[in-house]
């Protein structure tokens, strides 16, 4: 399983892979760097609602400050993977999108429709799609944002590209980040791109599935979420259909 996630976020995927007799080939295309957002994070945690946009945002925020607060805000996570991190931290009730695993899906949540006058905190990073904050402001919410980390492109060494070419045909690429996939594609030469397109592509959302189609994958598969168990389940279903080349 070829993972584009930062190295620090691979432990759960490695554990899940071992249960299936598989291994993980790390090809990180993003680095995460902590930001000192202690003051803005305290303001966020005083809000009525707190939205966390990624597992990295949850982890970096928890490093800065113990997150569960009393009285507790209503917690929302963009996807199942982020919700899982928040629950491990100790936040029992986390709202997730009714369908899908991205910002657009979260904004469709019934509890985020009538938010005029509410204070909503967003724990996130600079960049990305940046849909949540403008849309909540348009709905009349008072938004407080804490950027607790930033993403930067990771350099893939020539040796790692060579190792990619030598991987078994029974390999698949896991995609859970639009930025991560873009960075990979821009860094890959024509030979590496051809190699990648020959492998099954498992994506964590409909939006990422569409991105993979645009890049040239013929039949990218969509998992139920970015959780390792769901990504592996999508790969297992692909294998069971006899589609693994």
PDB file of N, CA and C in Angstrom, residues 13-71:
ATOM      1  N   UNK A  13      -2.184   3.080   9.904  1.00  0.00           N
ATOM      2  CA  UNK A  13      -2.250   2.380   8.624  1.00  0.00           C
ATOM      3  C   UNK A  13      -1.340   1.152   8.638  1.00  0.00           C
ATOM      4  N   UNK A  14      -0.163   1.265   9.220  1.00  0.00           N
ATOM      5  CA  UNK A  14       0.746   0.113   9.293  1.00  0.00           C
ATOM      6  C   UNK A  14       0.118  -1.016  10.116  1.00  0.00           C
ATOM      7  N   UNK A  15      -0.539  -0.671  11.238  1.00  0.00           N
ATOM      8  CA  UNK A  15      -1.172  -1.698  12.072  1.00  0.00           C
ATOM      9  C   UNK A  15      -2.282  -2.400  11.296  1.00  0.00           C
ATOM     10  N   UNK A  16      -3.109  -1.608  10.606  1.00  0.00           N
ATOM     11  CA  UNK A  16      -4.210  -2.189   9.844  1.00  0.00           C
ATOM     12  C   UNK A  16      -3.683  -3.054   8.707  1.00  0.00           C
ATOM     13  N   UNK A  17      -2.605  -2.610   8.063  1.00  0.00           N
ATOM     14  CA  UNK A  17      -2.042  -3.372   6.954  1.00  0.00           C
ATOM     15  C   UNK A  17      -1.534  -4.730   7.419  1.00  0.00           C
ATOM     16  N   UNK A  18      -0.862  -4.768   8.568  1.00  0.00           N
ATOM     17  CA  UNK A  18      -0.314  -6.032   9.069  1.00  0.00           C
ATOM     18  C   UNK A  18      -1.414  -7.064   9.299  1.00  0.00           C
ATOM     19  N   UNK A  19      -2.582  -6.605   9.729  1.00  0.00           N
ATOM     20  CA  UNK A  19      -3.693  -7.538   9.971  1.00  0.00           C
ATOM     21  C   UNK A  19      -4.140  -8.212   8.688  1.00  0.00           C
ATOM     22  N   UNK A  20      -3.875  -7.571   7.550  1.00  0.00           N
ATOM     23  CA  UNK A  20      -4.267  -8.128   6.259  1.00  0.00           C
ATOM     24  C   UNK A  20      -3.078  -8.758   5.536  1.00  0.00           C
ATOM     25  N   UNK A  21      -1.944  -8.871   6.229  1.00  0.00           N
ATOM     26  CA  UNK A  21      -0.765  -9.447   5.603  1.00  0.00           C
ATOM     27  C   UNK A  21      -0.135  -8.543   4.565  1.00  0.00           C
ATOM     28  N   UNK A  22      -0.377  -7.256   4.670  1.00  0.00           N
ATOM     29  CA  UNK A  22       0.145  -6.289   3.703  1.00  0.00           C
ATOM     30  C   UNK A  22       1.207  -5.417   4.365  1.00  0.00           C
ATOM     31  N   UNK A  23       1.862  -4.600   3.571  1.00  0.00           N
ATOM     32  CA  UNK A  23       2.858  -3.665   4.093  1.00  0.00           C
ATOM     33  C   UNK A  23       2.620  -2.289   3.483  1.00  0.00           C
ATOM     34  N   UNK A  24       3.248  -1.286   4.083  1.00  0.00           N
ATOM     35  CA  UNK A  24       3.065   0.105   3.663  1.00  0.00           C
ATOM     36  C   UNK A  24       4.372   0.627   3.071  1.00  0.00           C
ATOM     37  N   UNK A  25       4.252   1.207   1.886  1.00  0.00           N
ATOM     38  CA  UNK A  25       5.368   1.908   1.251  1.00  0.00           C
ATOM     39  C   UNK A  25       5.113   3.400   1.426  1.00  0.00           C
ATOM     40  N   UNK A  26       5.915   4.048   2.265  1.00  0.00           N
ATOM     41  CA  UNK A  26       5.709   5.464   2.571  1.00  0.00           C
ATOM     42  C   UNK A  26       6.271   6.328   1.449  1.00  0.00           C
ATOM     43  N   UNK A  27       5.413   7.149   0.878  1.00  0.00           N
ATOM     44  CA  UNK A  27       5.820   8.110  -0.148  1.00  0.00           C
ATOM     45  C   UNK A  27       5.226   9.474   0.224  1.00  0.00           C
ATOM     46  N   UNK A  28       5.666  10.012   1.376  1.00  0.00           N
ATOM     47  CA  UNK A  28       5.030  11.244   1.872  1.00  0.00           C
ATOM     48  C   UNK A  28       5.280  12.425   0.938  1.00  0.00           C
ATOM     49  N   UNK A  29       4.221  13.119   0.623  1.00  0.00           N
ATOM     50  CA  UNK A  29       4.322  14.283  -0.256  1.00  0.00           C
ATOM     51  C   UNK A  29       4.059  15.586   0.493  1.00  0.00           C
ATOM     52  N   UNK A  30       3.748  15.479   1.790  1.00  0.00           N
ATOM     53  CA  UNK A  30       3.509  16.666   2.606  1.00  0.00           C
ATOM     54  C   UNK A  30       4.250  16.536   3.931  1.00  0.00           C
ATOM     55  N   UNK A  31       4.730  17.653   4.428  1.00  0.00           N
ATOM     56  CA  UNK A  31       5.256  17.765   5.780  1.00  0.00           C
ATOM     57  C   UNK A  31       4.311  18.639   6.587  1.00  0.00           C
ATOM     58  N   UNK A  32       4.175  18.352   7.867  1.00  0.00           N
ATOM     59  CA  UNK A  32       3.385  19.227   8.737  1.00  0.00           C
ATOM     60  C   UNK A  32       4.320  19.880   9.745  1.00  0.00           C
ATOM     61  N   UNK A  33       4.138  21.180   9.923  1.00  0.00           N
ATOM     62  CA  UNK A  33       4.977  21.959  10.836  1.00  0.00           C
ATOM     63  C   UNK A  33       4.077  22.690  11.818  1.00  0.00           C
ATOM     64  N   UNK A  34       4.337  22.498  13.101  1.00  0.00           N
ATOM     65  CA  UNK A  34       3.499  23.108  14.143  1.00  0.00           C
ATOM     66  C   UNK A  34       3.617  24.624  14.119  1.00  0.00           C
ATOM     67  N   UNK A  35       2.515  25.298  14.408  1.00  0.00           N
ATOM     68  CA  UNK A  35       2.481  26.746  14.548  1.00  0.00           C
ATOM     69  C   UNK A  35       2.087  27.102  15.981  1.00  0.00           C
ATOM     70  N   UNK A  36       2.605  28.196  16.478  1.00  0.00           N
ATOM     71  CA  UNK A  36       2.249  28.642  17.830  1.00  0.00           C
ATOM     72  C   UNK A  36       0.928  29.404  17.754  1.00  0.00           C
ATOM     73  N   UNK A  37      -0.146  28.685  18.032  1.00  0.00           N
ATOM     74  CA  UNK A  37      -1.485  29.279  17.954  1.00  0.00           C
ATOM     75  C   UNK A  37      -2.182  29.210  19.304  1.00  0.00           C
ATOM     76  N   UNK A  38      -1.422  29.265  20.371  1.00  0.00           N
ATOM     77  CA  UNK A  38      -1.996  29.086  21.713  1.00  0.00           C
ATOM     78  C   UNK A  38      -3.096  30.097  22.005  1.00  0.00           C
ATOM     79  N   UNK A  39      -2.875  31.364  21.673  1.00  0.00           N
ATOM     80  CA  UNK A  39      -3.872  32.395  21.990  1.00  0.00           C
ATOM     81  C   UNK A  39      -5.159  32.205  21.195  1.00  0.00           C
ATOM     82  N   UNK A  40      -5.034  32.001  19.886  1.00  0.00           N
ATOM     83  CA  UNK A  40      -6.240  31.831  19.070  1.00  0.00           C
ATOM     84  C   UNK A  40      -6.937  30.516  19.403  1.00  0.00           C
ATOM     85  N   UNK A  41      -6.170  29.506  19.787  1.00  0.00           N
ATOM     86  CA  UNK A  41      -6.788  28.232  20.151  1.00  0.00           C
ATOM     87  C   UNK A  41      -7.635  28.387  21.413  1.00  0.00           C
ATOM     88  N   UNK A  42      -7.150  29.160  22.377  1.00  0.00           N
ATOM     89  CA  UNK A  42      -7.960  29.408  23.583  1.00  0.00           C
ATOM     90  C   UNK A  42      -9.272  30.094  23.212  1.00  0.00           C
ATOM     91  N   UNK A  43      -9.222  31.032  22.270  1.00  0.00           N
ATOM     92  CA  UNK A  43     -10.448  31.699  21.822  1.00  0.00           C
ATOM     93  C   UNK A  43     -11.386  30.711  21.136  1.00  0.00           C
ATOM     94  N   UNK A  44     -10.829  29.834  20.332  1.00  0.00           N
ATOM     95  CA  UNK A  44     -11.647  28.830  19.644  1.00  0.00           C
ATOM     96  C   UNK A  44     -12.372  27.949  20.648  1.00  0.00           C
ATOM     97  N   UNK A  45     -11.688  27.527  21.693  1.00  0.00           N
ATOM     98  CA  UNK A  45     -12.273  26.600  22.654  1.00  0.00           C
ATOM     99  C   UNK A  45     -13.329  27.249  23.534  1.00  0.00           C
ATOM    100  N   UNK A  46     -13.469  28.561  23.433  1.00  0.00           N
ATOM    101  CA  UNK A  46     -14.558  29.247  24.152  1.00  0.00           C
ATOM    102  C   UNK A  46     -15.820  29.377  23.291  1.00  0.00           C
ATOM    103  N   UNK A  47     -15.762  28.903  22.058  1.00  0.00           N
ATOM    104  CA  UNK A  47     -16.886  29.046  21.124  1.00  0.00           C
ATOM    105  C   UNK A  47     -17.992  28.029  21.420  1.00  0.00           C
ATOM    106  N   UNK A  48     -19.165  28.275  20.826  1.00  0.00           N
ATOM    107  CA  UNK A  48     -20.291  27.355  20.983  1.00  0.00           C
ATOM    108  C   UNK A  48     -20.057  26.059  20.214  1.00  0.00           C
ATOM    109  N   UNK A  49     -19.385  26.178  19.085  1.00  0.00           N
ATOM    110  CA  UNK A  49     -19.136  25.061  18.172  1.00  0.00           C
ATOM    111  C   UNK A  49     -17.663  25.090  17.788  1.00  0.00           C
ATOM    112  N   UNK A  50     -17.041  23.920  17.706  1.00  0.00           N
ATOM    113  CA  UNK A  50     -15.652  23.827  17.243  1.00  0.00           C
ATOM    114  C   UNK A  50     -15.588  22.815  16.106  1.00  0.00           C
ATOM    115  N   UNK A  51     -15.003  23.235  14.992  1.00  0.00           N
ATOM    116  CA  UNK A  51     -14.824  22.377  13.820  1.00  0.00           C
ATOM    117  C   UNK A  51     -13.336  22.088  13.649  1.00  0.00           C
ATOM    118  N   UNK A  52     -12.996  20.826  13.475  1.00  0.00           N
ATOM    119  CA  UNK A  52     -11.605  20.416  13.261  1.00  0.00           C
ATOM    120  C   UNK A  52     -11.515  19.833  11.859  1.00  0.00           C
ATOM    121  N   UNK A  53     -10.561  20.320  11.064  1.00  0.00           N
ATOM    122  CA  UNK A  53     -10.577  20.008   9.635  1.00  0.00           C
ATOM    123  C   UNK A  53      -9.712  18.816   9.224  1.00  0.00           C
ATOM    124  N   UNK A  54      -8.869  18.287  10.113  1.00  0.00           N
ATOM    125  CA  UNK A  54      -8.013  17.165   9.720  1.00  0.00           C
ATOM    126  C   UNK A  54      -7.476  16.471  10.966  1.00  0.00           C
ATOM    127  N   UNK A  55      -7.036  15.222  10.817  1.00  0.00           N
ATOM    128  CA  UNK A  55      -6.385  14.556  11.958  1.00  0.00           C
ATOM    129  C   UNK A  55      -5.169  15.330  12.460  1.00  0.00           C
ATOM    130  N   UNK A  56      -4.383  15.896  11.535  1.00  0.00           N
ATOM    131  CA  UNK A  56      -3.201  16.665  11.952  1.00  0.00           C
ATOM    132  C   UNK A  56      -3.610  17.881  12.771  1.00  0.00           C
ATOM    133  N   UNK A  57      -4.717  18.531  12.397  1.00  0.00           N
ATOM    134  CA  UNK A  57      -5.189  19.691  13.158  1.00  0.00           C
ATOM    135  C   UNK A  57      -5.557  19.276  14.579  1.00  0.00           C
ATOM    136  N   UNK A  58      -6.228  18.134  14.714  1.00  0.00           N
ATOM    137  CA  UNK A  58      -6.593  17.651  16.049  1.00  0.00           C
ATOM    138  C   UNK A  58      -5.347  17.348  16.876  1.00  0.00           C
ATOM    139  N   UNK A  59      -4.386  16.670  16.280  1.00  0.00           N
ATOM    140  CA  UNK A  59      -3.180  16.284  17.016  1.00  0.00           C
ATOM    141  C   UNK A  59      -2.344  17.490  17.422  1.00  0.00           C
ATOM    142  N   UNK A  60      -2.151  18.436  16.491  1.00  0.00           N
ATOM    143  CA  UNK A  60      -1.349  19.616  16.817  1.00  0.00           C
ATOM    144  C   UNK A  60      -2.044  20.486  17.861  1.00  0.00           C
ATOM    145  N   UNK A  61      -3.363  20.613  17.762  1.00  0.00           N
ATOM    146  CA  UNK A  61      -4.092  21.409  18.747  1.00  0.00           C
ATOM    147  C   UNK A  61      -3.977  20.782  20.132  1.00  0.00           C
ATOM    148  N   UNK A  62      -4.089  19.470  20.197  1.00  0.00           N
ATOM    149  CA  UNK A  62      -4.025  18.791  21.494  1.00  0.00           C
ATOM    150  C   UNK A  62      -2.634  18.903  22.108  1.00  0.00           C
ATOM    151  N   UNK A  63      -1.616  19.013  21.266  1.00  0.00           N
ATOM    152  CA  UNK A  63      -0.258  19.232  21.770  1.00  0.00           C
ATOM    153  C   UNK A  63      -0.140  20.612  22.414  1.00  0.00           C
ATOM    154  N   UNK A  64      -0.831  21.590  21.830  1.00  0.00           N
ATOM    155  CA  UNK A  64      -0.795  22.949  22.368  1.00  0.00           C
ATOM    156  C   UNK A  64      -1.610  23.087  23.644  1.00  0.00           C
ATOM    157  N   UNK A  65      -2.744  22.412  23.684  1.00  0.00           N
ATOM    158  CA  UNK A  65      -3.651  22.596  24.826  1.00  0.00           C
ATOM    159  C   UNK A  65      -4.584  21.399  24.943  1.00  0.00           C
ATOM    160  N   UNK A  66      -4.841  20.975  26.193  1.00  0.00           N
ATOM    161  CA  UNK A  66      -5.788  19.883  26.417  1.00  0.00           C
ATOM    162  C   UNK A  66      -7.148  20.293  25.868  1.00  0.00           C
ATOM    163  N   UNK A  67      -7.703  19.512  24.946  1.00  0.00           N
ATOM    164  CA  UNK A  67      -8.876  19.967  24.208  1.00  0.00           C
ATOM    165  C   UNK A  67     -10.213  19.840  24.930  1.00  0.00           C
ATOM    166  N   UNK A  68     -10.550  18.708  25.552  1.00  0.00           N
ATOM    167  CA  UNK A  68     -11.870  18.639  26.183  1.00  0.00           C
ATOM    168  C   UNK A  68     -12.064  19.758  27.197  1.00  0.00           C
ATOM    169  N   UNK A  69     -13.133  20.531  27.011  1.00  0.00           N
ATOM    170  CA  UNK A  69     -13.380  21.698  27.847  1.00  0.00           C
ATOM    171  C   UNK A  69     -14.736  21.577  28.533  1.00  0.00           C
ATOM    172  N   UNK A  70     -14.906  22.246  29.654  1.00  0.00           N
ATOM    173  CA  UNK A  70     -16.195  22.329  30.343  1.00  0.00           C
ATOM    174  C   UNK A  70     -16.492  23.805  30.609  1.00  0.00           C
ATOM    175  N   UNK A  71     -17.689  24.303  30.187  1.00  0.00           N
ATOM    176  CA  UNK A  71     -18.698  23.561  29.430  1.00  0.00           C
ATOM    177  C   UNK A  71     -18.196  23.231  28.028  1.00  0.00           C
TER     178      UNK A  71
END
